[in-house]
Short mmCIF file of C-alpha atoms in Angstrom, two decimals:
data_model
loop_
_atom_site.label_atom_id
_atom_site.label_comp_id
_atom_site.label_asym_id
_atom_site.label_seq_id
_atom_site.Cartn_x
_atom_site.Cartn_y
_atom_site.Cartn_z
CA MET N 19 -9.10 -13.67 -10.31
CA THR N 20 -7.65 -10.78 -8.15
CA ILE N 21 -9.97 -8.18 -6.21
CA ASP N 22 -8.54 -5.45 -6.40
CA VAL N 23 -8.21 -2.38 -3.61
CA GLY N 24 -6.71 1.61 -3.57
CA ARG N 25 -4.48 2.60 -0.67
CA ASN N 26 -6.63 3.97 1.89
CA GLN N 27 -7.84 -0.22 1.89
CA LEU N 28 -4.93 -1.57 2.25
CA ARG N 29 -3.78 0.86 4.58
CA ALA N 30 -6.52 -0.17 6.60
CA SER N 31 -6.12 -3.46 6.09
CA LEU N 32 -2.60 -3.11 7.85
CA SER N 33 -3.93 -1.73 11.05
CA ARG N 34 -6.76 -3.76 11.13
CA HIS N 35 -4.74 -6.96 10.46
CA GLN N 36 -2.06 -5.60 12.72
CA ALA N 37 -4.41 -4.86 15.85
CA ALA N 38 -6.45 -9.18 15.21
CA ALA N 39 -2.82 -10.46 15.56
CA ALA N 40 -2.12 -8.27 18.50
CA VAL N 41 -5.73 -10.27 20.24
CA LEU N 42 -4.45 -13.40 19.74
CA ASP N 43 -1.10 -12.38 21.06
CA SER N 44 0.47 -16.36 18.87
CA GLY N 45 0.04 -19.26 16.68
CA ALA N 46 -1.30 -19.14 13.71
CA SER N 47 -3.94 -17.15 13.23
CA ALA N 48 -1.90 -14.30 14.36
CA ALA N 49 0.82 -15.22 12.64
CA LEU N 50 -1.64 -15.00 8.76
CA LEU N 51 -2.58 -11.56 10.04
CA LEU N 52 0.46 -10.33 10.55
CA PHE N 53 1.60 -11.18 6.98
CA TYR N 54 -1.52 -10.38 5.32
CA GLY N 55 -0.37 -7.10 7.47
CA ALA N 56 2.36 -6.83 6.20
CA GLU N 57 1.24 -7.62 2.58
CA CYS N 58 -0.72 -5.32 2.56
CA GLY N 59 1.63 -2.25 4.09
CA LEU N 60 3.95 -3.70 1.26
CA LYS N 61 1.81 -2.76 -1.17
CA SER N 62 0.29 0.88 -0.52
CA SER N 63 3.51 1.85 -0.09
CA LEU N 64 4.16 0.91 -3.48
CA LEU N 65 0.68 2.31 -4.94
CA GLU N 66 2.58 5.58 -3.15
CA ARG N 67 5.87 5.50 -4.36
CA HIS N 68 4.65 5.16 -7.21
CA GLY N 69 1.41 7.33 -7.18
CA LEU N 70 -0.46 4.99 -8.34
CA ARG N 71 -4.65 4.56 -6.89
CA SER N 72 -5.06 1.40 -6.71
CA THR N 73 -3.46 -2.32 -7.19
CA SER N 74 -5.08 -2.47 -10.72
CA GLN N 75 -1.71 -0.45 -11.87
CA LEU N 76 0.78 -2.47 -10.09
CA PRO N 77 2.50 -4.93 -12.65
CA GLU N 78 0.91 -8.36 -12.47
CA HIS N 79 3.98 -10.11 -10.85
CA LEU N 80 3.94 -7.86 -7.89
CA ARG N 81 0.27 -7.47 -7.79
CA ALA N 82 -1.43 -10.98 -7.53
CA HIS N 83 1.00 -12.65 -5.43
CA HIS N 84 2.09 -12.65 -2.04
CA ASP N 85 5.51 -12.49 -2.10
CA LEU N 86 6.80 -9.76 0.35
CA LYS N 87 10.53 -10.25 -0.46
CA LEU N 88 10.10 -9.12 -4.11
CA LEU N 89 7.90 -6.35 -2.77
CA ALA N 90 10.29 -5.61 -0.51
CA LYS N 91 12.87 -5.52 -3.02
CA GLU N 92 11.21 -3.93 -5.19
CA LEU N 93 10.53 -1.44 -2.47
CA ARG N 94 13.97 -0.58 -1.82
CA LEU N 95 14.15 -1.95 1.75
CA PRO N 96 17.40 -2.19 3.33
CA ARG N 97 19.59 -5.37 2.66
CA SER N 98 20.00 -6.38 6.20
CA LEU N 99 15.49 -6.98 6.53
CA CYS N 100 15.84 -8.29 3.49
CA ASP N 101 18.06 -11.25 3.66
CA GLN N 102 16.14 -12.15 6.61
CA ILE N 103 13.71 -12.67 4.48
CA HIS N 104 14.27 -16.66 4.33
CA SER N 105 12.07 -19.91 3.94
CA CYS N 106 11.43 -22.44 7.01
CA THR N 107 11.51 -25.76 7.41
CA SER N 108 8.64 -28.08 8.09
CA GLN N 109 8.34 -29.96 11.67
CA GLN N 110 7.31 -33.26 9.70
CA ASP N 111 10.06 -33.52 7.36
CA ARG N 112 13.39 -31.61 7.64
CA ARG N 113 14.05 -31.45 4.19
CA GLN N 114 11.35 -29.87 2.92
CA ARG N 115 11.07 -25.96 2.62
CA VAL N 116 8.04 -23.49 2.94
CA GLU N 117 9.20 -20.43 1.59
CA PHE N 118 8.73 -17.27 2.72
CA ARG N 119 5.80 -16.06 0.15
CA ASP N 120 3.44 -19.17 0.82
CA LEU N 121 4.42 -19.33 5.31
CA HIS N 122 0.48 -17.44 5.23
CA GLN N 123 -0.93 -21.06 3.17
CA ALA N 124 1.20 -22.51 6.24
CA TRP N 125 -0.54 -21.31 8.93
CA ARG N 126 -3.77 -21.27 7.49
CA TYR N 127 -3.80 -25.56 6.70
CA GLY N 128 -2.54 -25.91 9.44
CA HIS N 129 0.87 -27.03 8.64
CA SER N 130 3.69 -27.24 11.53
CA LEU N 131 7.16 -25.18 10.91
CA ARG N 132 10.57 -25.83 13.23
CA LYS N 133 9.99 -23.77 15.88
CA GLU N 134 12.70 -21.61 14.87
CA HIS N 135 12.56 -20.55 12.04
CA GLU N 136 9.10 -19.48 12.33
CA GLU N 137 9.94 -17.64 15.33
CA GLN N 138 12.26 -15.43 12.81
CA ALA N 139 9.77 -15.49 10.33
CA LEU N 140 7.15 -13.57 13.30
CA VAL N 141 10.01 -11.25 14.20
CA VAL N 142 10.40 -10.74 10.25
CA LEU N 143 6.67 -10.23 10.06
CA HIS N 144 6.50 -7.35 12.91
CA ASP N 145 9.78 -5.49 10.92
CA LEU N 146 8.67 -5.53 8.19
CA LEU N 147 5.10 -4.32 9.75
CA ASP N 148 7.93 -1.17 11.81
CA TRP N 149 9.07 -0.65 8.51
CA CYS N 150 5.45 0.20 6.27
CA ARG N 151 4.48 1.79 9.56
CA GLN N 152 6.84 4.58 9.79
CA GLU N 153 6.75 5.37 5.94
CA LEU N 154 3.10 5.27 5.97
CA ARG N 155 3.32 7.24 8.82
CA VAL N 156 0.31 5.29 10.18
#
């Protein structure tokens, strides 16, 4: 089941998740909150740009998934930013890739990622959040 929310709820969640992540400072819980904050910000921006009131009005492929790269491309974010959104390598098995859209699961369930890949993913999340805050003026 997908829960639908409006623009203002998404904006508030963006701010709340980012503030909570700042309190935690680092670690998987902070990363998870940054991921969800970026997702809320990108979806709020989509609603704003298309004059929509609720996520129920988004196409299913944008509404029910956590694909930040897809959302960024849909919003036509700068290519330089979109190109940084890529998979990470698992710490346990360097042949195993964790797609960017699945990072929330890795952090939620305690799956270790290669440190340098995780650090780069966090930089991207901060860049996405900065873009959202400028776009939404929050």
